[in-house]
Coordinates of N, CA, C and O in Angstrom, one line a residue:
X49 N -109.4 63.1 8.3 CA -109.7 64.5 8.4 C -111.2 64.7 8.7 O -111.6 65.5 9.5
X50 N -112.0 63.8 8.1 CA -113.5 63.9 8.3 C -113.8 63.6 9.8 O -114.7 64.3 10.4
X51 N -113.1 62.7 10.4 CA -113.3 62.4 11.8 C -112.9 63.5 12.7 O -113.6 63.8 13.7
X52 N -111.8 64.3 12.3 CA -111.4 65.4 13.1 C -112.5 66.5 13.0 O -112.8 67.1 14.0
X53 N -113.1 66.7 11.9 CA -114.2 67.7 11.7 C -115.4 67.3 12.6 O -116.0 68.1 13.3
X54 N -115.8 66.0 12.5 CA -116.9 65.5 13.2 C -116.7 65.7 14.7 O -117.6 66.1 15.5
X55 N -115.4 65.5 15.2 CA -115.1 65.6 16.6 C -115.2 67.1 17.0 O -115.7 67.4 18.1
X56 N -114.8 68.0 16.1 CA -114.9 69.4 16.4 C -116.4 69.9 16.5 O -116.8 70.6 17.4
X57 N -117.2 69.4 15.6 CA -118.6 69.7 15.6 C -119.3 69.2 16.9 O -120.1 69.9 17.5
X58 N -118.9 68.0 17.3 CA -119.5 67.4 18.5 C -119.1 68.2 19.7 O -119.9 68.4 20.6
X59 N -117.8 68.6 19.8 CA -117.4 69.4 21.0 C -118.3 70.7 21.1 O -118.6 71.1 22.2
X60 N -118.7 71.2 20.0 CA -119.4 72.5 20.0 C -120.9 72.3 20.5 O -121.5 73.2 20.9
X61 N -121.4 71.0 20.5 CA -122.8 70.8 20.8 C -122.9 69.7 21.9 O -124.1 69.5 22.3
X62 N -121.9 69.2 22.4 CA -122.0 68.1 23.4 C -122.7 68.5 24.7 O -123.5 67.7 25.2
X63 N -122.4 69.7 25.2 CA -123.1 70.1 26.4 C -124.6 70.1 26.2 O -125.4 69.6 27.0
X64 N -125.0 70.6 25.1 CA -126.4 70.7 24.7 C -127.0 69.2 24.6 O -128.1 69.0 25.1
X65 N -126.3 68.3 24.0 CA -126.8 67.0 23.8 C -126.9 66.2 25.2 O -127.8 65.5 25.4
X66 N -125.9 66.5 26.0 CA -126.0 65.8 27.4 C -127.2 66.4 28.1 O -127.9 65.6 28.8
X67 N -127.4 67.7 28.1 CA -128.6 68.2 28.8 C -129.8 67.6 28.2 O -130.7 67.2 29.0
X68 N -129.9 67.4 26.9 CA -131.1 66.8 26.3 C -131.3 65.4 26.7 O -132.4 64.9 26.9
X69 N -130.2 64.6 27.0 CA -130.3 63.3 27.4 C -130.9 63.2 28.8 O -131.4 62.1 29.2
X70 N -130.8 64.3 29.6 CA -131.4 64.3 30.9 C -132.8 64.7 31.0 O -133.4 64.8 32.1
X71 N -133.5 65.0 29.9 CA -134.8 65.5 29.9 C -135.8 64.4 30.3 O -136.9 64.7 30.8
X72 N -135.5 63.2 30.1 CA -136.3 62.1 30.5 C -136.2 61.6 31.9 O -136.9 60.7 32.4
X73 N -135.4 62.3 32.7 CA -135.2 61.9 34.1 C -133.7 61.7 34.3 O -132.9 61.9 33.5
X74 N -133.4 61.3 35.5 CA -132.0 61.1 35.9 C -131.3 60.0 35.1 O -132.0 59.1 34.7
X75 N -130.0 60.1 35.0 CA -129.2 59.1 34.2 C -127.8 59.2 34.7 O -127.4 60.1 35.4
X76 N -127.0 58.2 34.4 CA -125.6 58.2 34.7 C -124.8 58.2 33.5 O -125.3 57.9 32.4
X77 N -123.5 58.4 33.6 CA -122.6 58.6 32.5 C -122.7 57.5 31.4 O -122.8 57.8 30.2
X78 N -122.6 56.3 31.8 CA -122.6 55.2 30.8 C -123.9 55.2 30.0 O -123.9 55.0 28.8
X79 N -125.1 55.4 30.7 CA -126.4 55.5 30.0 C -126.4 56.6 29.0 O -126.9 56.5 27.9
X80 N -125.9 57.8 29.4 CA -125.8 58.9 28.5 C -125.0 58.6 27.3 O -125.4 58.9 26.2
X81 N -123.8 58.0 27.5 CA -122.9 57.7 26.4 C -123.6 56.7 25.4 O -123.5 56.8 24.2
X82 N -124.3 55.7 26.0 CA -125.1 54.8 25.1 C -126.2 55.5 24.3 O -126.4 55.2 23.2
X83 N -126.9 56.4 25.0 CA -127.9 57.2 24.2 C -127.3 58.0 23.1 O -127.9 58.0 22.0
X84 N -126.2 58.6 23.3 CA -125.6 59.4 22.3 C -125.1 58.5 21.2 O -125.2 58.9 20.0
X85 N -124.5 57.4 21.5 CA -124.1 56.4 20.5 C -125.3 55.9 19.7 O -125.2 55.8 18.4
X86 N -126.4 55.6 20.3 CA -127.6 55.1 19.6 C -128.1 56.2 18.7 O -128.8 55.8 17.7
X87 N -127.9 57.4 19.0 CA -128.4 58.5 18.2 C -127.5 58.7 17.0 O -127.8 59.6 16.1
X88 N -126.4 58.0 16.9 CA -125.5 58.1 15.7 C -124.4 59.0 15.9 O -123.7 59.3 14.9
X89 N -124.1 59.4 17.1 CA -123.0 60.3 17.4 C -121.7 59.6 17.7 O -120.7 60.3 17.9
X90 N -121.6 58.3 17.6 CA -120.4 57.6 17.9 C -120.1 57.4 19.4 O -120.9 57.8 20.2
X91 N -119.0 56.8 19.6 CA -118.6 56.5 21.0 C -118.1 57.8 21.7 O -117.2 58.4 21.2
X92 N -118.7 58.1 22.8 CA -118.2 59.3 23.6 C -117.5 58.7 24.8 O -118.1 58.0 25.6
X93 N -116.2 58.8 24.9 CA -115.5 58.2 25.9 C -115.6 59.0 27.2 O -116.0 60.2 27.2
X94 N -115.4 58.3 28.3 CA -115.5 58.9 29.7 C -114.7 60.1 29.8 O -115.1 61.1 30.5
X95 N -113.5 60.2 29.2 CA -112.6 61.3 29.3 C -113.1 62.6 28.7 O -112.7 63.7 28.9
X96 N -114.1 62.4 27.8 CA -114.8 63.5 27.2 C -116.1 63.8 27.9 O -116.4 64.9 28.2
X97 N -116.9 62.8 28.3 CA -118.2 62.9 28.8 C -118.2 63.5 30.3 O -118.9 64.4 30.6
X98 N -117.3 62.9 31.1 CA -117.4 63.3 32.5 C -117.0 64.7 32.8 O -117.6 65.4 33.6
X99 N -116.0 65.3 32.0 CA -115.8 66.7 32.2 C -117.0 67.6 31.8 O -117.2 68.6 32.4
X100 N -117.7 67.1 30.8 CA -119.0 67.8 30.4 C -120.0 67.8 31.6 O -120.5 68.8 32.0
X101 N -120.2 66.6 32.2 CA -121.1 66.5 33.3 C -120.6 67.3 34.5 O -121.5 68.0 35.1
X102 N -119.3 67.3 34.8 CA -118.8 68.2 35.8 C -119.1 69.6 35.6 O -119.5 70.4 36.5
X103 N -118.8 70.1 34.3 CA -119.0 71.5 33.9 C -120.5 71.8 34.1 O -120.8 72.9 34.6
X104 N -121.4 71.0 33.7 CA -122.8 71.2 33.8 C -123.3 71.3 35.2 O -124.1 72.2 35.6
X105 N -122.7 70.5 36.0 CA -123.0 70.5 37.5 C -122.5 71.8 38.1 O -123.2 72.4 38.9
X106 N -121.2 72.2 37.8 CA -120.6 73.4 38.4 C -121.4 74.6 37.9 O -121.5 75.6 38.7
X107 N -122.0 74.6 36.7 CA -122.8 75.7 36.2 C -124.2 75.7 36.8 O -125.0 76.7 36.5
X108 N -124.6 74.7 37.6 CA -125.9 74.7 38.1 C -127.0 74.2 37.2 O -128.2 74.3 37.4
X109 N -126.6 73.6 36.0 CA -127.5 73.1 35.0 C -127.9 71.7 35.3 O -128.9 71.2 34.7
X110 N -127.1 71.0 36.1 CA -127.5 69.6 36.4 C -127.0 69.4 37.9 O -126.1 70.1 38.3
X111 N -127.6 68.4 38.5 CA -127.1 68.0 39.8 C -126.7 66.6 39.8 O -127.3 65.8 39.0
X112 N -125.8 66.2 40.6 CA -125.3 64.8 40.6 C -125.4 64.3 42.0 O -125.2 65.0 43.0
X113 N -125.7 63.0 42.1 CA -125.8 62.3 43.4 C -125.2 60.9 43.2 O -125.6 60.1 42.4
X114 N -124.2 60.6 44.1 CA -123.6 59.3 44.1 C -124.4 58.3 44.8 O -124.9 58.6 45.9
X115 N -124.6 57.1 44.2 CA -125.4 56.1 44.9 C -124.6 54.8 44.9 O -124.1 54.4 43.8
X116 N -124.5 54.2 46.0 CA -123.8 52.9 46.1 C -124.7 51.8 45.6 O -126.0 52.0 45.6
X117 N -124.2 50.8 45.1 CA -125.0 49.6 44.6 C -124.6 48.4 45.4 O -123.5 48.3 46.0
X118 N -125.5 47.4 45.4 CA -125.2 46.2 46.1 C -124.1 45.4 45.4 O -123.3 44.8 46.1
X119 N -124.1 45.5 44.1 CA -123.0 44.8 43.4 C -122.3 45.8 42.5 O -123.0 46.6 41.8
X120 N -121.0 45.7 42.4 CA -120.3 46.6 41.5 C -120.1 47.9 42.1 O -120.5 48.3 43.2
X121 N -119.4 48.8 41.3 CA -119.2 50.1 41.8 C -120.4 51.0 41.8 O -121.4 50.7 41.1
X122 N -120.4 52.0 42.7 CA -121.5 52.9 42.7 C -121.5 53.8 41.5 O -120.6 53.8 40.6
X123 N -122.6 54.5 41.3 CA -122.8 55.4 40.2 C -123.2 56.8 40.6 O -123.9 57.0 41.6
X124 N -122.8 57.8 39.8 CA -123.3 59.1 40.0 C -124.4 59.4 39.0 O -124.2 59.4 37.8
X125 N -125.6 59.7 39.6 CA -126.7 60.0 38.8 C -126.9 61.5 38.6 O -126.8 62.2 39.6
X126 N -127.2 61.9 37.4 CA -127.4 63.3 37.1 C -128.8 63.6 36.7 O -129.5 62.7 36.1
X127 N -129.3 64.8 37.0 CA -130.6 65.2 36.6 C -130.5 66.7 36.3 O -129.7 67.5 36.9
X128 N -131.5 67.2 35.5 CA -131.5 68.6 35.1 C -132.1 69.4 36.3 O -132.9 69.0 37.0
X129 N -131.6 70.6 36.4 CA -132.1 71.6 37.3 C -133.1 72.5 36.5 O -133.1 72.4 35.3
X130 N -133.8 73.4 37.2 CA -134.6 74.3 36.5 C -133.8 75.2 35.5 O -134.2 75.5 34.4
X131 N -132.6 75.6 36.0 CA -131.7 76.4 35.2 C -131.3 75.6 34.0 O -131.1 76.1 32.9
X132 N -131.1 74.3 34.2 CA -130.7 73.4 33.1 C -131.8 73.3 32.0 O -131.5 73.3 30.8
X133 N -133.0 73.2 32.4 CA -134.1 73.2 31.5 C -134.2 74.5 30.7 O -134.4 74.5 29.5
X134 N -134.0 75.6 31.4 CA -134.1 76.9 30.7 C -132.9 77.0 29.7 O -133.1 77.4 28.6
X135 N -131.7 76.6 30.1 CA -130.5 76.7 29.3 C -130.7 75.8 28.1 O -130.4 76.1 26.9
X136 N -131.3 74.6 28.3 CA -131.5 73.7 27.2 C -132.5 74.3 26.1 O -132.2 74.2 24.9
X137 N -133.5 74.9 26.6 CA -134.5 75.5 25.7 C -133.8 76.7 24.9 O -133.9 76.7 23.7
X138 N -133.1 77.5 25.6 CA -132.4 78.6 24.9 C -131.3 78.2 24.0 O -131.2 78.6 22.8
X139 N -130.5 77.2 24.4 CA -129.4 76.7 23.6 C -129.9 75.9 22.4 O -129.3 76.0 21.3
X140 N -131.0 75.2 22.6 CA -131.6 74.5 21.5 C -132.1 75.4 20.4 O -131.9 75.2 19.2
X141 N -132.7 76.5 20.8 CA -133.2 77.5 19.8 C -132.0 78.1 19.1 O -132.1 78.2 17.8
X142 N -131.0 78.4 19.8 CA -129.8 79.0 19.2 C -129.1 78.0 18.2 O -128.7 78.3 17.1
X143 N -129.0 76.7 18.6 CA -128.5 75.7 17.8 C -129.3 75.5 16.5 O -128.7 75.4 15.4
X144 N -130.6 75.5 16.6 CA -131.4 75.3 15.4 C -131.3 76.5 14.5 O -131.3 76.3 13.2
X145 N -131.2 77.7 15.0 CA -131.0 78.9 14.2 C -129.7 78.8 13.4 O -129.6 79.0 12.2
X146 N -128.6 78.3 14.1 CA -127.3 78.2 13.5 C -127.4 77.1 12.4 O -126.8 77.2 11.3
X147 N -128.0 76.0 12.8 CA -128.2 74.9 11.8 C -128.9 75.3 10.5 O -128.5 75.0 9.4
X148 N -129.9 76.1 10.7 CA -130.6 76.6 9.5 C -129.7 77.5 8.7 O -129.8 77.5 7.5
X149 N -128.9 78.3 9.3 CA -128.0 79.2 8.6 C -127.0 78.4 7.8 O -126.7 78.7 6.6
X150 N -126.5 77.3 8.4 CA -125.5 76.5 7.7 C -126.2 75.8 6.6 O -125.7 75.7 5.4
X151 N -127.4 75.2 6.8 CA -128.1 74.5 5.8 C -128.5 75.5 4.6 O -128.3 75.1 3.4
X152 N -128.9 76.7 4.9 CA -129.2 77.7 3.8 C -127.9 78.0 3.0 O -128.0 78.1 1.8
X153 N -126.8 78.1 3.7 CA -125.5 78.4 3.0 C -125.1 77.2 2.1 O -124.7 77.4 1.0
X154 N -125.3 76.0 2.6 CA -124.8 74.8 1.9 C -125.8 74.5 0.7 O -125.4 74.0 -0.3
X155 N -127.1 74.7 0.9 CA -128.1 74.4 0.0 C -129.0 75.6 -0.3 O -130.2 75.7 0.1
X156 N -128.5 76.6 -1.0 CA -129.2 77.8 -1.2 C -130.6 77.6 -2.0 O -131.5 78.4 -1.8
X157 N -130.7 76.6 -2.7 CA -132.0 76.3 -3.4 C -133.0 75.5 -2.6 O -134.0 75.2 -3.1
X158 N -132.7 75.3 -1.3 CA -133.6 74.6 -0.4 C -133.4 73.1 -0.5 O -132.4 72.6 -0.9
X159 N -134.4 72.4 -0.1 CA -134.4 71.0 0.0 C -134.2 70.3 -1.3 O -133.7 69.2 -1.3
X160 N -134.5 70.9 -2.4 CA -134.3 70.3 -3.7 C -132.8 70.1 -4.0 O -132.4 69.2 -4.7
X161 N -131.9 70.9 -3.4 CA -130.5 70.8 -3.6 C -129.8 69.8 -2.7 O -128.7 69.4 -2.9
X162 N -130.6 69.3 -1.7 CA -130.0 68.4 -0.7 C -129.8 67.0 -1.3 O -130.6 66.6 -2.1
X163 N -128.7 66.4 -0.9 CA -128.5 65.0 -1.4 C -129.5 64.0 -0.8 O -130.1 64.2 0.2

């Protein structure tokens, strides 16, 4: 049940996290998934990640470019657009506001109540 909750929370913020992964420059799906896993968010499978990348691209928040490689399959590299940077800033502020509201509700006495 806890895994189901965590999955629901992740779905609500995954677009924002993927945009954030692109702030350092262009990246491809596997690199993004590794960065999210390294951040402690667990394994994000391609069936979850690639629809997010497609949605961000369709919304004009990211652009993608396929590049062939000398060895192995080609990769689609994504990067933020200006609209993506703006959306990231706005959504980050909204997320932090929401997080503070949840934290205040869970720990009304402030950080002293936190485990």
